Coordinates of C-alpha atoms in Angstrom, one line a residue:
M72 CA -1.1 12.4 13.6
N73 CA -0.7 15.1 11.0
K74 CA 2.3 15.8 8.7
S75 CA 4.0 18.3 11.0
E76 CA 3.6 16.2 14.1
F77 CA 5.0 13.2 12.3
Q78 CA 8.0 15.1 11.0
K79 CA 8.8 16.4 14.5
F80 CA 8.5 13.0 16.1
Y81 CA 10.4 11.3 13.3
N82 CA 13.3 13.8 13.5
Q83 CA 13.6 13.2 17.2
S84 CA 13.7 9.4 16.6
I85 CA 16.6 9.8 14.1
Q86 CA 18.6 12.4 16.0
D87 CA 18.7 10.3 19.1
P88 CA 17.5 6.8 18.4
E89 CA 18.8 5.3 21.7
K90 CA 16.8 7.8 23.7
F91 CA 13.8 7.2 21.5
W92 CA 13.8 3.4 21.7
A93 CA 14.6 3.5 25.4
G94 CA 11.5 5.5 25.9
V95 CA 9.4 3.2 23.8
A96 CA 10.8 0.1 25.5
G97 CA 10.3 1.5 29.0
Q98 CA 6.7 2.6 28.4
E99 CA 5.4 -0.2 26.2
I100 CA 7.0 -3.4 27.5
E101 CA 7.3 -4.9 30.9
W102 CA 10.8 -6.1 31.9
F103 CA 11.9 -8.4 34.7
K104 CA 15.1 -6.5 34.7
K105 CA 15.8 -3.2 32.9
W106 CA 18.7 -3.1 30.4
D107 CA 22.2 -1.9 31.3
K108 CA 22.8 -0.4 27.9
V109 CA 20.3 0.5 25.1
F110 CA 22.4 -0.2 22.1
E111 CA 25.9 -1.4 20.9
W112 CA 27.1 -1.7 17.4
K113 CA 30.4 -3.5 16.8
Y114 CA 30.1 -3.6 13.0
P115 CA 28.4 -5.5 11.6
N116 CA 27.0 -7.0 14.8
Y117 CA 24.6 -5.1 17.1
Q118 CA 22.6 -5.6 20.2
W119 CA 19.7 -3.8 21.8
F120 CA 18.6 -3.5 25.4
I121 CA 21.7 -5.2 26.6
G122 CA 21.4 -7.0 29.9
G123 CA 17.6 -6.6 30.0
K124 CA 15.5 -9.6 31.1
L125 CA 12.0 -10.3 29.8
N126 CA 9.7 -12.9 28.3
I127 CA 7.5 -12.1 25.3
T128 CA 4.7 -14.3 26.5
H129 CA 4.5 -12.3 29.7
N130 CA 3.9 -9.2 27.6
C131 CA 1.4 -11.0 25.4
L132 CA -0.6 -12.7 28.1
D133 CA 0.2 -12.3 31.8
R134 CA 0.3 -8.5 31.9
H135 CA -3.2 -8.2 30.3
I136 CA -4.6 -10.7 32.8
N137 CA -3.0 -8.8 35.6
A138 CA -4.7 -5.7 34.3
G139 CA -8.1 -7.4 34.5
L140 CA -8.4 -8.4 30.9
G141 CA -8.4 -12.2 31.4
D142 CA -11.9 -12.6 30.1
K143 CA -11.3 -10.6 26.9
V144 CA -11.1 -12.7 23.7
A145 CA -7.6 -13.1 22.5
L146 CA -8.0 -15.2 19.4
V147 CA -11.0 -15.9 17.1
Y148 CA -10.7 -18.9 14.7
T149 CA -13.0 -19.5 11.7
N150 CA -12.6 -21.3 8.4
E151 CA -14.2 -22.0 5.0
N152 CA -17.0 -23.9 6.6
Y153 CA -17.8 -21.0 9.0
E154 CA -16.9 -23.2 12.0
R155 CA -15.8 -20.9 14.8
C156 CA -14.2 -20.9 18.2
T157 CA -12.6 -18.3 20.5
I158 CA -10.2 -18.3 23.4
T159 CA -9.8 -15.6 26.1
Y160 CA -6.5 -14.3 27.4
Q161 CA -6.9 -16.3 30.6
E162 CA -7.7 -19.5 28.7
L163 CA -4.9 -18.9 26.2
L164 CA -2.4 -18.6 29.1
K165 CA -3.6 -21.9 30.6
Q166 CA -3.2 -23.7 27.2
V167 CA 0.2 -22.1 26.6
N168 CA 1.4 -23.2 30.1
K169 CA 0.1 -26.7 29.5
F170 CA 1.9 -26.9 26.2
A171 CA 5.1 -25.4 27.7
N172 CA 5.0 -28.0 30.5
G173 CA 4.4 -30.7 27.9
L174 CA 7.5 -29.7 26.1
K175 CA 9.5 -29.7 29.3
S176 CA 8.3 -33.3 30.0
L177 CA 9.8 -34.3 26.7
G178 CA 13.1 -32.8 27.7
V179 CA 12.8 -29.6 25.6
K180 CA 14.8 -26.8 27.3
K181 CA 15.8 -23.2 26.8
G182 CA 17.6 -22.8 23.4
D183 CA 16.3 -26.0 21.9
K184 CA 14.8 -25.7 18.4
V185 CA 11.2 -26.8 17.8
V186 CA 9.8 -27.0 14.3
L187 CA 6.1 -26.2 13.8
Y188 CA 4.4 -27.5 10.6
M189 CA 0.8 -26.7 11.4
P190 CA -2.4 -25.4 10.0
L191 CA -3.7 -21.9 10.8
V192 CA -5.5 -22.8 14.0
I193 CA -5.4 -21.6 17.6
E194 CA -3.1 -24.5 18.6
Q195 CA -0.4 -23.1 16.2
A196 CA -0.3 -19.9 18.3
V197 CA -0.4 -21.9 21.5
A198 CA 2.7 -23.9 20.3
M199 CA 4.6 -20.7 19.3
L200 CA 3.8 -19.1 22.7
G201 CA 4.5 -22.3 24.5
C202 CA 8.0 -22.5 23.1
A203 CA 8.7 -18.9 23.9
R204 CA 7.4 -19.4 27.5
I205 CA 10.3 -21.8 28.3
G206 CA 12.9 -20.2 26.0
A207 CA 12.7 -22.8 23.3
V208 CA 13.3 -21.4 19.8
H209 CA 10.4 -22.0 17.4
S210 CA 10.7 -22.3 13.6
V211 CA 7.4 -22.2 11.8
V212 CA 7.4 -23.8 8.4
F213 CA 4.5 -23.0 6.1
A214 CA 2.1 -26.0 5.9
G215 CA 2.1 -25.7 2.1
F216 CA 5.8 -26.6 1.8
S217 CA 6.9 -30.0 0.5
D218 CA 8.5 -32.7 2.6
K219 CA 11.8 -31.8 0.9
A220 CA 11.6 -28.2 1.9
L221 CA 10.6 -29.2 5.5
R222 CA 13.4 -31.6 5.8
E223 CA 15.9 -29.0 4.6
R224 CA 14.9 -26.7 7.5
I225 CA 14.8 -29.5 10.1
E226 CA 18.3 -30.5 9.1
D227 CA 19.6 -26.9 9.3
L228 CA 18.1 -26.5 12.7
K229 CA 18.9 -30.0 14.0
A230 CA 15.5 -29.9 15.6
K231 CA 14.7 -32.7 18.0
T232 CA 11.0 -31.9 18.2
I233 CA 8.3 -31.4 15.5
V234 CA 4.8 -30.2 16.1
T235 CA 2.2 -30.9 13.4
A236 CA -1.4 -31.8 12.7
T237 CA -3.2 -34.5 10.7
W238 CA -4.4 -32.0 8.1
T239 CA -5.0 -28.5 7.0
L240 CA -8.1 -27.2 5.2
R241 CA -7.9 -25.6 1.7
R242 CA -10.8 -25.1 -0.8
G243 CA -12.9 -27.6 1.1
A244 CA -10.3 -30.4 1.0
K245 CA -8.2 -31.8 3.8
K246 CA -4.5 -31.6 2.9
D247 CA -2.5 -34.2 4.7
L248 CA 0.3 -32.8 6.9
K249 CA 1.2 -35.8 9.0
S250 CA 2.4 -37.9 6.0
T251 CA 4.5 -35.0 4.9
V252 CA 6.3 -34.8 8.2
K253 CA 6.7 -38.6 8.3
E254 CA 8.5 -38.4 4.9
A255 CA 10.6 -35.4 6.0
V256 CA 12.0 -37.0 9.1
K257 CA 13.0 -40.3 7.6
G258 CA 16.5 -41.2 8.6
L259 CA 16.8 -38.2 10.9
D260 CA 17.7 -40.0 14.1
Y261 CA 18.0 -36.8 16.1
V262 CA 14.3 -36.1 15.7
E263 CA 13.0 -37.6 19.0
R264 CA 9.3 -36.5 19.1
V265 CA 6.6 -35.6 16.6
I266 CA 3.6 -34.0 18.4
V267 CA 0.5 -34.5 16.4
L268 CA -2.8 -32.6 16.7
D269 CA -5.5 -35.1 15.6
R270 CA -8.1 -32.8 14.0
D271 CA -10.5 -35.7 13.4
N272 CA -10.6 -37.2 16.9
D273 CA -9.7 -34.2 19.0
N274 CA -12.8 -32.2 18.0
V275 CA -10.9 -28.9 17.9
I276 CA -13.7 -26.9 16.5
P277 CA -17.5 -26.9 16.8
S278 CA -19.6 -28.6 14.1
A279 CA -20.5 -26.5 11.0
S280 CA -24.1 -26.6 12.0
D281 CA -23.3 -24.4 14.9
G282 CA -22.5 -21.5 12.6
F283 CA -21.0 -18.4 14.1
L284 CA -21.0 -18.5 17.8
N285 CA -21.3 -15.3 20.0
R286 CA -18.0 -13.6 20.5
G287 CA -16.6 -14.6 23.9
S288 CA -17.6 -18.3 23.7
S289 CA -15.1 -20.5 25.5
M290 CA -12.4 -22.7 24.1
D291 CA -12.8 -25.0 27.0
K292 CA -15.9 -26.7 25.6
R293 CA -14.1 -27.6 22.4
L294 CA -11.1 -29.3 24.0
S295 CA -12.0 -33.0 24.0
R296 CA -9.9 -35.4 26.0
H297 CA -8.6 -38.4 24.2
P298 CA -6.4 -40.5 26.6
D299 CA -6.4 -43.3 24.0
F300 CA -4.8 -41.1 21.4
I301 CA -2.1 -43.1 19.5
G302 CA 1.4 -42.4 20.7
T303 CA 4.0 -43.5 23.3
P304 CA 3.9 -42.2 26.8
H305 CA 5.7 -38.9 26.8
N306 CA 8.2 -39.8 29.4
D307 CA 9.6 -42.7 27.5
K308 CA 13.2 -42.6 26.3
I309 CA 13.3 -42.6 22.5
D310 CA 15.2 -45.1 20.5
A311 CA 15.5 -43.3 17.2
S312 CA 16.1 -46.5 15.3
R313 CA 12.5 -47.6 16.1
D314 CA 9.5 -47.2 13.8
D315 CA 8.4 -43.6 13.2
S316 CA 5.2 -44.3 15.1
D317 CA 7.3 -44.6 18.3
R318 CA 8.3 -40.9 18.0
E319 CA 4.7 -39.8 17.8
V320 CA 2.7 -38.3 20.7
G321 CA -0.7 -36.9 20.6
Y322 CA -1.1 -33.1 21.2
H323 CA -3.8 -33.6 23.8
Q324 CA -2.3 -36.8 25.2
L325 CA 0.7 -34.6 25.9
I326 CA -0.8 -31.5 27.4
D327 CA -4.0 -32.6 29.1
Q328 CA -2.2 -34.1 32.1
Q329 CA 0.0 -31.0 32.5
S330 CA -0.3 -28.2 35.0
D331 CA -1.7 -25.0 33.7
V332 CA 0.9 -23.1 35.7
C333 CA 4.3 -22.4 34.1
E334 CA 6.3 -19.4 35.1
P335 CA 7.8 -17.6 32.1
E336 CA 11.5 -18.1 31.7
E337 CA 13.5 -15.0 32.3
M338 CA 15.2 -14.5 28.9
D339 CA 18.0 -12.2 28.0
S340 CA 17.1 -9.5 25.5
E341 CA 19.5 -11.0 23.0
D342 CA 18.4 -14.6 23.4
P343 CA 16.8 -16.0 20.2
L344 CA 13.0 -16.1 19.9
F345 CA 12.6 -17.8 16.6
V346 CA 14.2 -18.8 13.3
L347 CA 12.3 -18.2 10.1
Y348 CA 13.5 -19.2 6.7
T349 CA 13.4 -17.0 3.7
S350 CA 14.5 -17.5 0.1
G351 CA 18.1 -16.5 -0.9
S352 CA 19.8 -15.8 -4.2
T353 CA 21.7 -19.0 -3.9
G354 CA 18.6 -21.1 -3.8
K355 CA 19.2 -22.4 -0.2
P356 CA 16.8 -20.8 2.3
K357 CA 18.3 -18.5 4.9
G358 CA 17.5 -19.1 8.6
I359 CA 16.8 -15.6 9.9
V360 CA 17.3 -15.3 13.6
H361 CA 15.2 -12.8 15.6
T362 CA 15.9 -12.0 19.3
I363 CA 13.4 -11.4 22.1
G364 CA 14.0 -7.9 23.4
G365 CA 14.2 -5.8 20.2
Y366 CA 11.6 -7.9 18.4
S367 CA 9.1 -7.5 21.3
V368 CA 9.6 -3.7 21.4
Y369 CA 9.4 -3.2 17.7
T370 CA 6.5 -5.4 16.8
H371 CA 4.4 -4.0 19.7
Y372 CA 5.1 -0.4 18.7
T373 CA 4.6 -0.8 14.9
T374 CA 1.3 -2.6 15.5
K375 CA 0.2 0.2 17.8
K376 CA 1.2 3.2 15.6
V377 CA 0.8 1.9 12.1
F378 CA -2.7 0.7 12.6
N379 CA -3.7 3.6 14.9
L380 CA -5.0 1.1 17.5
S381 CA -7.8 1.4 20.0
S382 CA -7.9 -1.1 22.9
D383 CA -11.1 -2.8 21.7
D384 CA -10.1 -3.2 18.1
I385 CA -10.7 -6.5 16.2
F386 CA -7.6 -7.2 14.2
W387 CA -7.5 -9.5 11.1
C388 CA -4.2 -10.1 9.3
T389 CA -4.8 -12.6 6.6
A390 CA -1.3 -14.0 6.5
D391 CA 0.0 -17.3 7.9
P392 CA 2.5 -17.6 10.8
G393 CA 4.6 -19.6 8.2
W394 CA 5.6 -16.1 7.1
I395 CA 7.0 -13.2 9.1
T396 CA 3.8 -11.3 8.7
G397 CA 1.9 -13.9 10.6
H398 CA 4.5 -13.9 13.4
S399 CA 4.5 -10.2 13.8
Y400 CA 0.9 -9.2 13.0
I401 CA -1.2 -12.3 13.8
V402 CA 0.4 -13.4 17.0
Y403 CA 3.0 -11.3 18.7
G404 CA 2.0 -7.7 17.8
P405 CA -1.7 -7.9 18.3
L406 CA -1.5 -10.0 21.5
S407 CA 1.2 -7.7 23.0
N408 CA -1.3 -4.9 22.5
G409 CA -4.1 -6.8 24.1
L410 CA -6.2 -7.0 20.9
T411 CA -8.6 -9.6 19.6
S412 CA -6.8 -11.3 16.6
V413 CA -8.8 -13.1 14.0
I414 CA -7.4 -16.1 12.2
V415 CA -9.1 -17.7 9.2
E416 CA -8.1 -21.0 7.8
G417 CA -8.6 -21.3 4.0
V418 CA -8.6 -19.1 0.9
P419 CA -10.3 -15.8 0.1
D420 CA -12.8 -17.0 -2.4
H421 CA -14.0 -20.4 -1.0
P422 CA -16.7 -21.4 -0.5
A423 CA -17.8 -18.2 -2.3
P424 CA -16.2 -15.0 -3.6
D425 CA -17.7 -13.1 -0.7
H426 CA -16.1 -15.4 2.0
W427 CA -13.8 -12.7 3.4
Y428 CA -16.4 -10.0 3.3
K429 CA -18.7 -12.2 5.4
V430 CA -16.0 -12.7 8.0
I431 CA -15.4 -9.0 8.2
E432 CA -19.1 -8.4 8.7
E433 CA -19.7 -11.2 11.2
E434 CA -16.6 -10.5 13.3
K435 CA -17.0 -6.7 13.0
V436 CA -13.3 -6.4 12.0
N437 CA -11.8 -3.0 12.6
I438 CA -8.3 -3.5 11.2
F439 CA -7.8 -5.5 8.0
Y440 CA -4.3 -6.3 6.7
T441 CA -3.8 -8.4 3.5
S442 CA -1.7 -8.7 0.4
P443 CA -2.1 -7.1 -3.0
T444 CA -2.4 -10.6 -4.5
A445 CA -5.5 -11.3 -2.4
I446 CA -6.9 -7.8 -3.3
R447 CA -6.5 -8.5 -7.0
M448 CA -8.3 -11.9 -6.5
L449 CA -11.2 -10.1 -4.8
R450 CA -11.2 -7.4 -7.5
K451 CA -11.4 -10.0 -10.2
Y452 CA -14.9 -11.0 -9.0
G453 CA -16.2 -7.4 -9.1
E454 CA -17.8 -5.1 -6.6
E455 CA -21.2 -6.8 -6.3
Y456 CA -19.9 -9.4 -3.7
C457 CA -18.4 -6.6 -1.6
K458 CA -21.6 -4.6 -1.7
K459 CA -23.6 -7.5 -0.3
H460 CA -22.0 -7.1 3.1
D461 CA -21.7 -4.4 5.8
L462 CA -18.0 -3.5 6.1
S463 CA -18.6 -0.3 8.0
S464 CA -16.7 -1.7 11.1
L465 CA -13.4 -1.2 9.2
K466 CA -11.4 1.8 10.2
V467 CA -7.9 1.0 8.8
I468 CA -7.0 -1.3 5.9
G469 CA -3.5 -2.3 5.0
T470 CA -1.4 -4.1 2.4
V471 CA 1.8 -6.1 2.8
G472 CA 4.1 -8.4 0.9
E473 CA 4.5 -6.7 -2.5
P474 CA 4.1 -3.3 -4.1
I475 CA 0.4 -2.5 -4.9
N476 CA -0.3 -0.7 -8.1
P477 CA -2.4 2.5 -8.0
E478 CA -5.4 1.0 -9.8
V479 CA -5.7 -1.9 -7.3
W480 CA -5.0 0.6 -4.4
Q481 CA -8.0 2.7 -5.5
W482 CA -10.3 -0.3 -5.8
Y483 CA -9.3 -1.4 -2.4
C484 CA -9.8 2.0 -0.9
Q485 CA -13.2 2.6 -2.5
N486 CA -14.8 -0.8 -2.3
M487 CA -13.4 -2.3 0.9
G488 CA -12.6 0.9 2.7
G489 CA -15.7 2.8 1.6
G490 CA -13.4 5.7 0.6
K491 CA -13.0 6.6 4.2
C492 CA -10.4 4.2 5.6
P493 CA -6.8 5.0 5.5
V494 CA -4.9 2.5 3.3
V495 CA -1.7 1.6 5.2
D496 CA 0.8 0.4 2.6
T497 CA 3.7 -1.3 4.3
W498 CA 7.1 -2.4 3.1
W499 CA 9.3 -4.6 5.2
Q500 CA 11.0 -8.0 5.1
T501 CA 11.5 -11.2 7.0
E502 CA 14.9 -9.8 8.0
T503 CA 13.5 -6.5 9.4
G504 CA 11.0 -8.2 11.8
G505 CA 8.4 -5.3 11.4
H506 CA 7.2 -2.4 9.3
M507 CA 10.0 -0.2 7.8
I508 CA 8.3 2.0 5.2
V509 CA 4.7 2.9 5.8
T510 CA 1.9 5.5 5.2
L511 CA 0.7 6.2 8.7
P512 CA -3.0 7.0 9.2
G513 CA -3.5 10.8 9.1
L514 CA -0.6 11.4 6.6
P515 CA -1.2 12.2 2.9
Q516 CA -1.7 9.0 0.9
K517 CA -0.1 8.3 -2.5
P518 CA -1.6 5.3 -4.2
G519 CA 1.1 2.7 -5.1
V520 CA 3.7 4.4 -2.9
A521 CA 4.7 2.6 0.3
G522 CA 5.2 5.9 2.2
R523 CA 7.7 7.3 4.7
P524 CA 10.3 5.5 6.9
F525 CA 8.8 4.5 10.3
F526 CA 10.1 6.2 13.4
G527 CA 13.7 5.4 14.1
I528 CA 14.3 4.1 10.6
D529 CA 17.0 6.0 8.7
A530 CA 16.2 4.9 5.2
D531 CA 17.7 6.2 2.0
V532 CA 17.9 5.5 -1.8
V533 CA 21.4 5.4 -3.0
N534 CA 23.8 4.5 -5.8
K535 CA 26.1 1.5 -5.6
D536 CA 28.7 3.6 -3.9
G537 CA 26.3 4.5 -1.1
S538 CA 25.7 8.1 -2.2
S539 CA 22.1 9.4 -2.2
V540 CA 20.4 9.7 -5.5
K541 CA 18.3 12.8 -6.4
A542 CA 14.6 12.8 -5.8
G543 CA 12.8 10.9 -8.5
E544 CA 15.8 8.8 -9.4
K545 CA 16.0 5.0 -9.1
G546 CA 18.4 3.6 -6.7
F547 CA 19.0 0.9 -4.0
L548 CA 17.0 1.1 -0.8
I549 CA 19.2 1.0 2.3
I550 CA 18.8 1.4 6.1
R551 CA 21.7 3.3 7.5
K552 CA 21.5 2.2 11.1
P553 CA 20.3 -1.0 12.9
W554 CA 16.8 -0.9 14.5
P555 CA 15.6 -3.1 17.4
S556 CA 14.0 -5.9 15.4
A557 CA 16.7 -6.3 12.8
L558 CA 17.9 -9.8 12.2
R559 CA 20.8 -10.8 14.4
T560 CA 22.4 -13.5 12.1
C561 CA 21.6 -16.2 9.6
L562 CA 21.6 -19.5 11.3
N563 CA 24.8 -21.5 10.7
N564 CA 26.0 -19.0 8.1
P565 CA 27.3 -15.7 9.5
D566 CA 28.8 -14.8 6.1
R567 CA 25.4 -14.5 4.6
F568 CA 24.4 -12.1 7.5
N569 CA 27.5 -10.0 6.8
Q570 CA 26.5 -9.6 3.2
Y571 CA 23.5 -7.5 4.3
W572 CA 25.9 -4.9 5.8
N573 CA 28.8 -5.2 3.4
E574 CA 27.0 -4.8 0.0
I575 CA 27.0 -1.0 0.8
K576 CA 29.5 -0.6 3.6
G577 CA 27.9 0.6 6.9
A578 CA 24.3 0.2 5.8
Y579 CA 21.7 -2.6 5.6
F580 CA 21.2 -3.5 2.0
T581 CA 17.6 -4.4 1.4
G582 CA 18.0 -5.8 -2.2
D583 CA 15.2 -3.6 -3.5
F584 CA 15.1 -0.8 -6.0
A585 CA 13.2 2.3 -4.9
I586 CA 12.5 5.9 -5.8
K587 CA 12.2 8.7 -3.2
D588 CA 10.1 11.7 -4.2
E589 CA 10.4 15.4 -3.1
D590 CA 8.2 14.7 0.0
G591 CA 10.3 11.9 1.2
Y592 CA 7.9 9.2 0.2
I593 CA 9.4 5.9 -1.1
R594 CA 8.1 3.8 -3.9
I595 CA 9.3 0.2 -4.0
L596 CA 10.1 -0.9 -7.6
G597 CA 11.1 -4.5 -7.0
R598 CA 14.1 -6.6 -6.4
S599 CA 17.5 -5.2 -7.5
D600 CA 18.5 -8.8 -8.3
D601 CA 15.3 -9.5 -10.2
V602 CA 15.6 -7.1 -13.2
I603 CA 15.5 -7.5 -16.9
N604 CA 18.3 -5.9 -19.1
I605 CA 16.9 -4.9 -22.5
S606 CA 19.4 -3.3 -24.8
G607 CA 21.4 -2.1 -21.8
H608 CA 18.4 -0.7 -20.1
R609 CA 17.5 -2.2 -16.7
V610 CA 13.7 -2.8 -16.4
G611 CA 12.2 -3.8 -13.0
T612 CA 9.7 -6.6 -13.2
A613 CA 7.4 -4.9 -10.7
E614 CA 7.3 -1.8 -13.0
V615 CA 6.2 -3.9 -16.0
E616 CA 3.7 -5.9 -13.9
N617 CA 2.2 -2.7 -12.5
A618 CA 1.7 -1.4 -16.1
L619 CA 0.1 -4.7 -17.2
V620 CA -2.4 -4.9 -14.4
S621 CA -3.4 -1.3 -14.9
H622 CA -4.9 -2.4 -18.3
P623 CA -8.7 -2.8 -17.9
A624 CA -8.7 -6.4 -19.2
V625 CA -5.8 -7.7 -16.9
S626 CA -6.4 -9.0 -13.4
E627 CA -2.9 -10.4 -12.6
A628 CA 0.5 -10.4 -14.3
A629 CA 3.9 -11.9 -13.9
V630 CA 6.9 -11.3 -16.1
I631 CA 10.2 -13.1 -16.7
A632 CA 13.3 -12.5 -18.9
K633 CA 13.8 -14.6 -22.0
P634 CA 17.0 -14.6 -24.1
D635 CA 17.1 -12.4 -27.2
E636 CA 19.7 -12.6 -29.8
I637 CA 19.6 -8.9 -30.6
K638 CA 18.6 -7.1 -27.4
G639 CA 20.1 -9.6 -24.9
E640 CA 16.8 -10.1 -23.0
R641 CA 13.2 -9.7 -23.8
I642 CA 10.1 -9.7 -21.6
K643 CA 7.7 -12.6 -21.5
A644 CA 4.4 -11.9 -19.6
F645 CA 1.9 -14.3 -18.1
L646 CA -1.5 -12.8 -17.7
V647 CA -4.8 -13.6 -16.0
L648 CA -7.6 -11.8 -17.7
K649 CA -10.7 -10.4 -16.1
G650 CA -14.1 -12.0 -16.5
T651 CA -14.9 -12.9 -20.1
A652 CA -12.0 -11.1 -21.8
A653 CA -10.6 -13.0 -24.7
G654 CA -6.9 -13.4 -25.3
N655 CA -6.9 -12.6 -29.0
D656 CA -4.4 -10.7 -31.2
E657 CA -6.3 -7.4 -30.8
L658 CA -6.1 -7.6 -27.0
I659 CA -2.4 -8.4 -27.1
K660 CA -1.8 -5.4 -29.3
S661 CA -3.8 -3.2 -26.9
I662 CA -1.9 -4.4 -23.9
K663 CA 1.5 -3.8 -25.6
L664 CA 0.5 -0.3 -26.5
H665 CA -0.8 0.3 -23.0
V666 CA 2.5 -0.9 -21.4
R667 CA 4.5 1.3 -23.7
H668 CA 2.4 4.2 -22.7
E669 CA 2.7 3.5 -19.0

């Protein structure tokens, strides 16, 4: 898509968003019943595809199988030990149905909350999809969170069912998850079941000696049956006063006896799909609620357009489903588009700095989507590791999660993209559900600048009174109208939801500072509530950090505000230096001069 084509299409999407999104929803998503009304906005609440009936798992699984793609690989799993397994769309549907029926046998029903505290394995996706199959609302909690953070979320959800595993893998070590869950649910009598995937006894992946298997190998061979798995029979009534072990049921003990047929629940477009927690300014996490219809449409369409998909693409998003990026661009977006989605458990540089490059080469990844933090980590090790591997399969590379500074952008483009791959810089939030500001493939690229608003997104940069600032001026990034995948509420706290739309009346307040240039490109500067005031001048932390990492000796940087008797606040910087650089007075002086110049 060239610049003029984009502008024409974008203008149409803004001038008549209801017509635009109705066209997308009708062409891209299968509905059990078409909606009665596309959109309704009773400020600040809004609805999309009102009266429509669908199930997101039907669009992620059944429709591809019905189209003859049942034998296509849906998910590829690998890890730091290069253990590998795959699952086809047909096999994935069977496992999802078994898990869904297992949940039903425990009494889980439509609308019930299920917490997932799991490693990045295929069973995590199965659990998410299994919940969605029957209309249960999943809430994935990142497996690195503490028992206190997990408990806080369980309490807010009043979840009766938890799904976890014995451990997760990180830098060659097994991190215990089961004990964390056990601590988190102490005294929570309403938690009836803890479903545990035993990764030591359930042989969920082949042995390391198998190495990389051929693409298309079956998951069936790896699913061992363990009828003696510890846990009570799943149809027992629970006495919550009993020992924690009485709540526990084995993952395979639960699902192996279940039927692999489970018809998808017909869900209303505005029924909740999941709750995902994100940090708030008050310190207590916000439970962001996303609904099925709008989220299905938007994540499918952004995945398709932002990454310029072909039907046979191998898609690797390096996030975790504990975050919104993993929800939208590991599980729901890629599967809805019928892609093969790669999931990799572990960290970028273990067991060696070229770990990720090896995965790209072995899996012949076409779309690679990662964070600037990960790119900076890879950059720190130099180009030699990258050059050891054939990355020619890549056709689009993307960034997510934070602004990327121009120097890191250029390194990413030249060394991982070979100077030929479009770099898709994306800005969005847990609250938005999908990409909002992007540089689509085919459009002019500006290193360090997120790009243009996506189709249907009426974005602007404004003053506090809501009036647009001039090109090149700093202001608040807002979205003037709701879009299909926008959050519907904050769980148990509608006032916090209302704040998004009341900060600047009639618009969604992102909380980010930004600058729009003459071409309509938007550069994200950082949080508007995360700024440093020096002698009355507001300085964005992202701006300072970008200047610091552009110094040739600096790999990573973070800055905070410190009290200053004269200036009010001063900047304190924490730096990670490259290679053998020494943190002496001469270097500190050089960095200060460089930042002042930048």
